[in-house]
Amino acid sequence: MSIGNGQSAGTPLATQDTRSVTGHPTTGSPATRVLGIIVLLCLPLVLWLSFVATPPDAVQGESVRLLYVHVPSVTVAYVACFVTFVASIMWLWKRSEWWDLVGSSAAEIGSVFTALTLVSGMIWGQITWGTAWEWDPRLTSTLFLFLLLVGYQALRAASPDRSSRSRRSAVIGLLLVPNILIVNRSVQWWRSLHQDATLFRTDLDFRIEGLMLFTWMFTTAVGMVLLVWLLFHRFRVGWLANRVEERQLSEAVAARRAEATP
Amino acid sequence: MSTWAWVITGWIITVVVVVAYVGLVLQRGRSLSRQVPPEEQRWM
Amino acid sequence: MLRDAMLVAGKDLRVEARTRVGLGQVAPFAVLVLVLFGFALDPDRGILEAATPGLFWITVLFASVLGVQRAYAVESGAGVRDALRLTSLSPGGMFLGKALALAVQLLAVELVLGVGVIVLYGADPAGWILLVGTALPATAGIAAAGSLSGVLAVGLRVRETLLPLLLLPVLAPVLLAATRAFEAALDGSPADGWPWAGLLALFAVVYVGCGIGLYGTVLEES
Amino acid sequence: MAPVIHLRDVVALLGGFPALTGVDLDVDAAELVALVGANGAGKTTVLRVCAGLVPVDSGTASVLGEDLTRNGRAVRSRVGLLGPSGGLYDELTAMDNLRFFARAARVDPADVDRAAERFGITGRVADSPVVRLSTGQRRRVALASLVARRPQLWLLDEPHGGLDAEGRDLLDAVVLSAVASGATVVIASHDLDRTSALGCRHVTLAGGSVVEGGPDAA
């Protein structure tokens, strides 16, 4: 079976990591190790910025510190979903294993971060609005995005073979973005018809001061590095799973053949 | 619950889930790597 | 493609005419749901009246899940899918045909439900132009999204449980828009409702387009 | 002339099960071939691969000059497959089924009526829902549908099963006249006497590959 351009995830650095070959094989490579180390080194800095260096916000007080984890989660979730969307289109065009794996890897990561987005968003709402759930366009469309991502995974898990798995999931992957746009638009319209729309329009209306802005950008950047790192590893997990599946199938073919020819 | 408690809860949930997911992915990668010969792991 | 669509829709409707599963089971189920809502939301408290548009469309959504399942169960007989694939029907035409037949059946269910809410909930069908102008694009959108989700679940062992999970998140905006438009119609302020009908039309166009373009991908599988 | 069916080392996996484990098969135009072998040897899957219904996982396969791995759709509209179950809508009548599939395959309605008459699908049988017909009657409906389409390649899976003596003779006559008019026929069968009487070339399958009568032996 053709693996398309499957190697491009690691080719630039496909070299002599003898330790991995002889010792414990992993999905790590020099490239991912660099990314992983960057994330680990930045973590203390993220915590320091979020909890110590930045002042409490004038309007929101301490609750702004939750946004330093919420905003990166949102960004990672939506970027991952966008990757799935693009990969689904590319799969429908190229029909390569590579794009199928990119799409499914990003969808799984996306569903984890979408769930985290919802949780931190609800906690923030609890502090700010006094209720965990507001029918806010962003929150609501994120919830439906999450449900659709769950459906995506369920569809993949239920498909009997690789061909139907990639075909069917590419269709759902393609629907992710239109669905989110339509849900978002409709909820926005719906809420703007109510008089209380301004109530939660004000919530982000606070002064973004230099250090706070920097903290946001920094934590988001760390989140993106984490996303790339996760994508590499998850892609390789999927790629290995396909190889294992192929191996089992060719063993089954050989076994059946051996039975037939005396 | 106080604001601080909520903030800390949110952070802890996020960090724990991310760490757990990262661990899961790495673990899956390790167990699958053992079943595939190194020459097929092109990132090596 | 249109010829194929008419052929497939005609065949599906002929199956329905002979078996009457839609009229004999799906429509009664929908009425049953209306009655159960009536029990749950005491009709004397005025909640039912306020909630009528939402309950109507939720019931349509439930019925549409059953309708989609039925539409593909017809083809689950041994060898029928092979026989269909061996014809020269265009995938886009097959999709349109399936969606068309489903839309016709859903409209019939909506008609029954409409009578149901007038009789049971005492709804006053004022602003019927907007009601029809909402129901048509909403039904087209539900039928298109339903046919596409339905084919995604075809042949899987878990199709009955997977279908609602795939279909209902996609239909959420339809529920919202159709409910708001119906509210506007029943309140006697149709001007508020037409933008929602426009959104429903957009939804229908998007999903009819996706369906025509993507149906073949799932059907091919070789 | 290029063979109508040309399979080399074809592997087909059905939901993870290796149904075909490397099939080599050549069938020429206007040839009459019988696939024989035990249950589960892969006869049905070979027919379905040739019809473009089962994807080829490895190997090369071309049917009627089309590469199956690339253009299965082109093949599908040119072959006729008679499956063990007939592939009919249970709820529709025999005639409804015939008309629907004929129109879907762009066949002249007059041909359908003629084929229906030839296979005795008239009167009560024609207007009964398929679910109420016997196995043999259903087989006749499916055969009529196939004959009306006049495919270039006939793929028949246990075609004699369920038919009465008259039906079997009718089937044989139809097959022979199809071959005489240049069509190619592949039959999967356990009825060696009948396929020999028809004058089929026999190809034996076992364990998902050809063990006798393949291109090397010929």
mmCIF file with all atom_site columns, N, CA, C and O in Angstrom, chain A residues 42-56 64-65 68 210-220 222, chain B residues 4 11:
data_model
loop_
_atom_site.group_PDB
_atom_site.id
_atom_site.type_symbol
_atom_site.label_atom_id
_atom_site.label_alt_id
_atom_site.label_comp_id
_atom_site.label_asym_id
_atom_site.label_entity_id
_atom_site.label_seq_id
_atom_site.pdbx_PDB_ins_code
_atom_site.Cartn_x
_atom_site.Cartn_y
_atom_site.Cartn_z
_atom_site.occupancy
_atom_site.B_iso_or_equiv
_atom_site.pdbx_formal_charge
_atom_site.auth_seq_id
_atom_site.auth_comp_id
_atom_site.auth_asym_id
_atom_site.auth_atom_id
_atom_site.pdbx_PDB_model_num
ATOM 1   N N  . CYS A 1 42  ? 9.316   26.315 28.881 1.00 0.00 ? 42  CYS A N  1
ATOM 2   C CA . CYS A 1 42  ? 8.456   27.489 28.943 1.00 0.00 ? 42  CYS A CA 1
ATOM 3   C C  . CYS A 1 42  ? 7.409   27.384 30.043 1.00 0.00 ? 42  CYS A C  1
ATOM 4   O O  . CYS A 1 42  ? 6.840   28.398 30.450 1.00 0.00 ? 42  CYS A O  1
ATOM 5   N N  . LEU A 1 43  ? 7.116   26.170 30.495 1.00 0.00 ? 43  LEU A N  1
ATOM 6   C CA . LEU A 1 43  ? 6.031   25.996 31.464 1.00 0.00 ? 43  LEU A CA 1
ATOM 7   C C  . LEU A 1 43  ? 6.200   26.834 32.729 1.00 0.00 ? 43  LEU A C  1
ATOM 8   O O  . LEU A 1 43  ? 5.270   27.536 33.133 1.00 0.00 ? 43  LEU A O  1
ATOM 9   N N  . PRO A 1 44  ? 7.386   26.784 33.382 1.00 0.00 ? 44  PRO A N  1
ATOM 10  C CA . PRO A 1 44  ? 7.531   27.629 34.581 1.00 0.00 ? 44  PRO A CA 1
ATOM 11  C C  . PRO A 1 44  ? 7.315   29.106 34.273 1.00 0.00 ? 44  PRO A C  1
ATOM 12  O O  . PRO A 1 44  ? 6.683   29.829 35.060 1.00 0.00 ? 44  PRO A O  1
ATOM 13  N N  . LEU A 1 45  ? 7.762   29.509 33.098 1.00 0.00 ? 45  LEU A N  1
ATOM 14  C CA . LEU A 1 45  ? 7.606   30.905 32.694 1.00 0.00 ? 45  LEU A CA 1
ATOM 15  C C  . LEU A 1 45  ? 6.127   31.254 32.523 1.00 0.00 ? 45  LEU A C  1
ATOM 16  O O  . LEU A 1 45  ? 5.658   32.319 32.947 1.00 0.00 ? 45  LEU A O  1
ATOM 17  N N  . VAL A 1 46  ? 5.375   30.298 31.942 1.00 0.00 ? 46  VAL A N  1
ATOM 18  C CA . VAL A 1 46  ? 3.933   30.491 31.766 1.00 0.00 ? 46  VAL A CA 1
ATOM 19  C C  . VAL A 1 46  ? 3.273   30.670 33.126 1.00 0.00 ? 46  VAL A C  1
ATOM 20  O O  . VAL A 1 46  ? 2.474   31.594 33.337 1.00 0.00 ? 46  VAL A O  1
ATOM 21  N N  . LEU A 1 47  ? 3.626   29.802 34.054 1.00 0.00 ? 47  LEU A N  1
ATOM 22  C CA . LEU A 1 47  ? 3.019   29.874 35.389 1.00 0.00 ? 47  LEU A CA 1
ATOM 23  C C  . LEU A 1 47  ? 3.392   31.184 36.079 1.00 0.00 ? 47  LEU A C  1
ATOM 24  O O  . LEU A 1 47  ? 2.556   31.846 36.692 1.00 0.00 ? 47  LEU A O  1
ATOM 25  N N  . TRP A 1 48  ? 4.658   31.553 35.977 1.00 0.00 ? 48  TRP A N  1
ATOM 26  C CA . TRP A 1 48  ? 5.124   32.788 36.620 1.00 0.00 ? 48  TRP A CA 1
ATOM 27  C C  . TRP A 1 48  ? 4.393   33.997 36.039 1.00 0.00 ? 48  TRP A C  1
ATOM 28  O O  . TRP A 1 48  ? 3.892   34.854 36.775 1.00 0.00 ? 48  TRP A O  1
ATOM 29  N N  . LEU A 1 49  ? 4.307   34.040 34.709 1.00 0.00 ? 49  LEU A N  1
ATOM 30  C CA . LEU A 1 49  ? 3.613   35.160 34.060 1.00 0.00 ? 49  LEU A CA 1
ATOM 31  C C  . LEU A 1 49  ? 2.148   35.199 34.474 1.00 0.00 ? 49  LEU A C  1
ATOM 32  O O  . LEU A 1 49  ? 1.599   36.254 34.779 1.00 0.00 ? 49  LEU A O  1
ATOM 33  N N  . SER A 1 50  ? 1.511   34.038 34.487 1.00 0.00 ? 50  SER A N  1
ATOM 34  C CA . SER A 1 50  ? 0.077   34.009 34.715 1.00 0.00 ? 50  SER A CA 1
ATOM 35  C C  . SER A 1 50  ? -0.293  34.314 36.158 1.00 0.00 ? 50  SER A C  1
ATOM 36  O O  . SER A 1 50  ? -1.347  34.879 36.431 1.00 0.00 ? 50  SER A O  1
ATOM 37  N N  . PHE A 1 51  ? 0.555   33.904 37.086 1.00 0.00 ? 51  PHE A N  1
ATOM 38  C CA . PHE A 1 51  ? 0.156   34.016 38.492 1.00 0.00 ? 51  PHE A CA 1
ATOM 39  C C  . PHE A 1 51  ? 0.910   35.085 39.282 1.00 0.00 ? 51  PHE A C  1
ATOM 40  O O  . PHE A 1 51  ? 0.417   35.566 40.278 1.00 0.00 ? 51  PHE A O  1
ATOM 41  N N  . VAL A 1 52  ? 2.117   35.403 38.854 1.00 0.00 ? 52  VAL A N  1
ATOM 42  C CA . VAL A 1 52  ? 2.931   36.321 39.655 1.00 0.00 ? 52  VAL A CA 1
ATOM 43  C C  . VAL A 1 52  ? 3.142   37.655 38.958 1.00 0.00 ? 52  VAL A C  1
ATOM 44  O O  . VAL A 1 52  ? 2.842   38.721 39.510 1.00 0.00 ? 52  VAL A O  1
ATOM 45  N N  . ALA A 1 53  ? 3.638   37.581 37.732 1.00 0.00 ? 53  ALA A N  1
ATOM 46  C CA . ALA A 1 53  ? 4.091   38.809 37.082 1.00 0.00 ? 53  ALA A CA 1
ATOM 47  C C  . ALA A 1 53  ? 2.945   39.747 36.725 1.00 0.00 ? 53  ALA A C  1
ATOM 48  O O  . ALA A 1 53  ? 3.063   40.966 36.862 1.00 0.00 ? 53  ALA A O  1
ATOM 49  N N  . THR A 1 54  ? 1.812   39.147 36.259 1.00 0.00 ? 54  THR A N  1
ATOM 50  C CA . THR A 1 54  ? 0.722   40.012 35.818 1.00 0.00 ? 54  THR A CA 1
ATOM 51  C C  . THR A 1 54  ? -0.117  40.462 37.004 1.00 0.00 ? 54  THR A C  1
ATOM 52  O O  . THR A 1 54  ? -0.347  39.698 37.934 1.00 0.00 ? 54  THR A O  1
ATOM 53  N N  . PRO A 1 55  ? -0.599  41.684 36.945 1.00 0.00 ? 55  PRO A N  1
ATOM 54  C CA . PRO A 1 55  ? -1.470  42.181 38.015 1.00 0.00 ? 55  PRO A CA 1
ATOM 55  C C  . PRO A 1 55  ? -2.886  41.678 37.804 1.00 0.00 ? 55  PRO A C  1
ATOM 56  O O  . PRO A 1 55  ? -3.242  41.295 36.693 1.00 0.00 ? 55  PRO A O  1
ATOM 57  N N  . PRO A 1 56  ? -3.724  41.667 38.843 1.00 0.00 ? 56  PRO A N  1
ATOM 58  C CA . PRO A 1 56  ? -5.141  41.380 38.628 1.00 0.00 ? 56  PRO A CA 1
ATOM 59  C C  . PRO A 1 56  ? -5.753  42.459 37.745 1.00 0.00 ? 56  PRO A C  1
ATOM 60  O O  . PRO A 1 56  ? -5.341  43.616 37.788 1.00 0.00 ? 56  PRO A O  1
ATOM 61  N N  . VAL A 1 64  ? -9.070  36.924 35.651 1.00 0.00 ? 64  VAL A N  1
ATOM 62  C CA . VAL A 1 64  ? -8.378  37.067 34.378 1.00 0.00 ? 64  VAL A CA 1
ATOM 63  C C  . VAL A 1 64  ? -7.297  35.996 34.234 1.00 0.00 ? 64  VAL A C  1
ATOM 64  O O  . VAL A 1 64  ? -6.942  35.590 33.137 1.00 0.00 ? 64  VAL A O  1
ATOM 65  N N  . ARG A 1 65  ? -6.811  35.499 35.347 1.00 0.00 ? 65  ARG A N  1
ATOM 66  C CA . ARG A 1 65  ? -5.741  34.476 35.292 1.00 0.00 ? 65  ARG A CA 1
ATOM 67  C C  . ARG A 1 65  ? -6.227  33.177 34.651 1.00 0.00 ? 65  ARG A C  1
ATOM 68  O O  . ARG A 1 65  ? -5.447  32.399 34.132 1.00 0.00 ? 65  ARG A O  1
ATOM 69  N N  . TYR A 1 68  ? -5.681  33.088 30.895 1.00 0.00 ? 68  TYR A N  1
ATOM 70  C CA . TYR A 1 68  ? -4.353  32.750 30.364 1.00 0.00 ? 68  TYR A CA 1
ATOM 71  C C  . TYR A 1 68  ? -4.248  31.280 30.000 1.00 0.00 ? 68  TYR A C  1
ATOM 72  O O  . TYR A 1 68  ? -3.337  30.878 29.283 1.00 0.00 ? 68  TYR A O  1
ATOM 73  N N  . GLY A 1 210 ? 0.143   46.052 28.518 1.00 0.00 ? 210 GLY A N  1
ATOM 74  C CA . GLY A 1 210 ? 1.298   45.437 27.870 1.00 0.00 ? 210 GLY A CA 1
ATOM 75  C C  . GLY A 1 210 ? 1.639   44.036 28.343 1.00 0.00 ? 210 GLY A C  1
ATOM 76  O O  . GLY A 1 210 ? 1.657   43.094 27.547 1.00 0.00 ? 210 GLY A O  1
ATOM 77  N N  . LEU A 1 211 ? 1.834   43.874 29.632 1.00 0.00 ? 211 LEU A N  1
ATOM 78  C CA . LEU A 1 211 ? 2.304   42.585 30.133 1.00 0.00 ? 211 LEU A CA 1
ATOM 79  C C  . LEU A 1 211 ? 1.231   41.505 29.979 1.00 0.00 ? 211 LEU A C  1
ATOM 80  O O  . LEU A 1 211 ? 1.524   40.348 29.686 1.00 0.00 ? 211 LEU A O  1
ATOM 81  N N  . MET A 1 212 ? -0.043  41.917 30.180 1.00 0.00 ? 212 MET A N  1
ATOM 82  C CA . MET A 1 212 ? -1.123  40.940 30.032 1.00 0.00 ? 212 MET A CA 1
ATOM 83  C C  . MET A 1 212 ? -1.200  40.449 28.599 1.00 0.00 ? 212 MET A C  1
ATOM 84  O O  . MET A 1 212 ? -1.356  39.247 28.338 1.00 0.00 ? 212 MET A O  1
ATOM 85  N N  . LEU A 1 213 ? -1.090  41.395 27.675 1.00 0.00 ? 213 LEU A N  1
ATOM 86  C CA . LEU A 1 213 ? -1.124  41.022 26.265 1.00 0.00 ? 213 LEU A CA 1
ATOM 87  C C  . LEU A 1 213 ? 0.021   40.074 25.946 1.00 0.00 ? 213 LEU A C  1
ATOM 88  O O  . LEU A 1 213 ? -0.151  39.048 25.278 1.00 0.00 ? 213 LEU A O  1
ATOM 89  N N  . PHE A 1 214 ? 1.208   40.397 26.500 1.00 0.00 ? 214 PHE A N  1
ATOM 90  C CA . PHE A 1 214 ? 2.361   39.545 26.259 1.00 0.00 ? 214 PHE A CA 1
ATOM 91  C C  . PHE A 1 214 ? 2.124   38.146 26.814 1.00 0.00 ? 214 PHE A C  1
ATOM 92  O O  . PHE A 1 214 ? 2.430   37.144 26.169 1.00 0.00 ? 214 PHE A O  1
ATOM 93  N N  . THR A 1 215 ? 1.538   38.080 28.021 1.00 0.00 ? 215 THR A N  1
ATOM 94  C CA . THR A 1 215 ? 1.281   36.770 28.633 1.00 0.00 ? 215 THR A CA 1
ATOM 95  C C  . THR A 1 215 ? 0.351   35.941 27.751 1.00 0.00 ? 215 THR A C  1
ATOM 96  O O  . THR A 1 215 ? 0.574   34.750 27.530 1.00 0.00 ? 215 THR A O  1
ATOM 97  N N  . TRP A 1 216 ? -0.693  36.592 27.242 1.00 0.00 ? 216 TRP A N  1
ATOM 98  C CA . TRP A 1 216 ? -1.598  35.893 26.336 1.00 0.00 ? 216 TRP A CA 1
ATOM 99  C C  . TRP A 1 216 ? -0.892  35.344 25.122 1.00 0.00 ? 216 TRP A C  1
ATOM 100 O O  . TRP A 1 216 ? -1.035  34.193 24.756 1.00 0.00 ? 216 TRP A O  1
ATOM 101 N N  . MET A 1 217 ? -0.125  36.234 24.501 1.00 0.00 ? 217 MET A N  1
ATOM 102 C CA . MET A 1 217 ? 0.552   35.812 23.289 1.00 0.00 ? 217 MET A CA 1
ATOM 103 C C  . MET A 1 217 ? 1.557   34.714 23.584 1.00 0.00 ? 217 MET A C  1
ATOM 104 O O  . MET A 1 217 ? 1.682   33.748 22.825 1.00 0.00 ? 217 MET A O  1
ATOM 105 N N  . PHE A 1 218 ? 2.219   34.833 24.714 1.00 0.00 ? 218 PHE A N  1
ATOM 106 C CA . PHE A 1 218 ? 3.233   33.841 25.062 1.00 0.00 ? 218 PHE A CA 1
ATOM 107 C C  . PHE A 1 218 ? 2.597   32.483 25.340 1.00 0.00 ? 218 PHE A C  1
ATOM 108 O O  . PHE A 1 218 ? 3.030   31.462 24.797 1.00 0.00 ? 218 PHE A O  1
ATOM 109 N N  . THR A 1 219 ? 1.543   32.469 26.180 1.00 0.00 ? 219 THR A N  1
ATOM 110 C CA . THR A 1 219 ? 0.924   31.174 26.498 1.00 0.00 ? 219 THR A CA 1
ATOM 111 C C  . THR A 1 219 ? 0.308   30.552 25.237 1.00 0.00 ? 219 THR A C  1
ATOM 112 O O  . THR A 1 219 ? 0.376   29.330 25.039 1.00 0.00 ? 219 THR A O  1
ATOM 113 N N  . THR A 1 220 ? -0.258  31.396 24.393 1.00 0.00 ? 220 THR A N  1
ATOM 114 C CA . THR A 1 220 ? -0.812  30.861 23.151 1.00 0.00 ? 220 THR A CA 1
ATOM 115 C C  . THR A 1 220 ? 0.283   30.264 22.280 1.00 0.00 ? 220 THR A C  1
ATOM 116 O O  . THR A 1 220 ? 0.128   29.186 21.703 1.00 0.00 ? 220 THR A O  1
ATOM 117 N N  . VAL A 1 222 ? 3.085   28.992 23.319 1.00 0.00 ? 222 VAL A N  1
ATOM 118 C CA . VAL A 1 222 ? 3.487   27.710 23.917 1.00 0.00 ? 222 VAL A CA 1
ATOM 119 C C  . VAL A 1 222 ? 2.458   26.639 23.560 1.00 0.00 ? 222 VAL A C  1
ATOM 120 O O  . VAL A 1 222 ? 2.806   25.500 23.220 1.00 0.00 ? 222 VAL A O  1
ATOM 121 N N  . TRP B 2 4   ? -10.263 32.664 43.525 1.00 0.00 ? 4   TRP B N  1
ATOM 122 C CA . TRP B 2 4   ? -8.964  31.996 43.435 1.00 0.00 ? 4   TRP B CA 1
ATOM 123 C C  . TRP B 2 4   ? -9.122  30.484 43.312 1.00 0.00 ? 4   TRP B C  1
ATOM 124 O O  . TRP B 2 4   ? -8.461  29.844 42.508 1.00 0.00 ? 4   TRP B O  1
ATOM 125 N N  . TRP B 2 11  ? -7.081  25.734 36.129 1.00 0.00 ? 11  TRP B N  1
ATOM 126 C CA . TRP B 2 11  ? -5.701  25.434 35.712 1.00 0.00 ? 11  TRP B CA 1
ATOM 127 C C  . TRP B 2 11  ? -5.369  23.967 35.932 1.00 0.00 ? 11  TRP B C  1
ATOM 128 O O  . TRP B 2 11  ? -4.787  23.323 35.070 1.00 0.00 ? 11  TRP B O  1
#
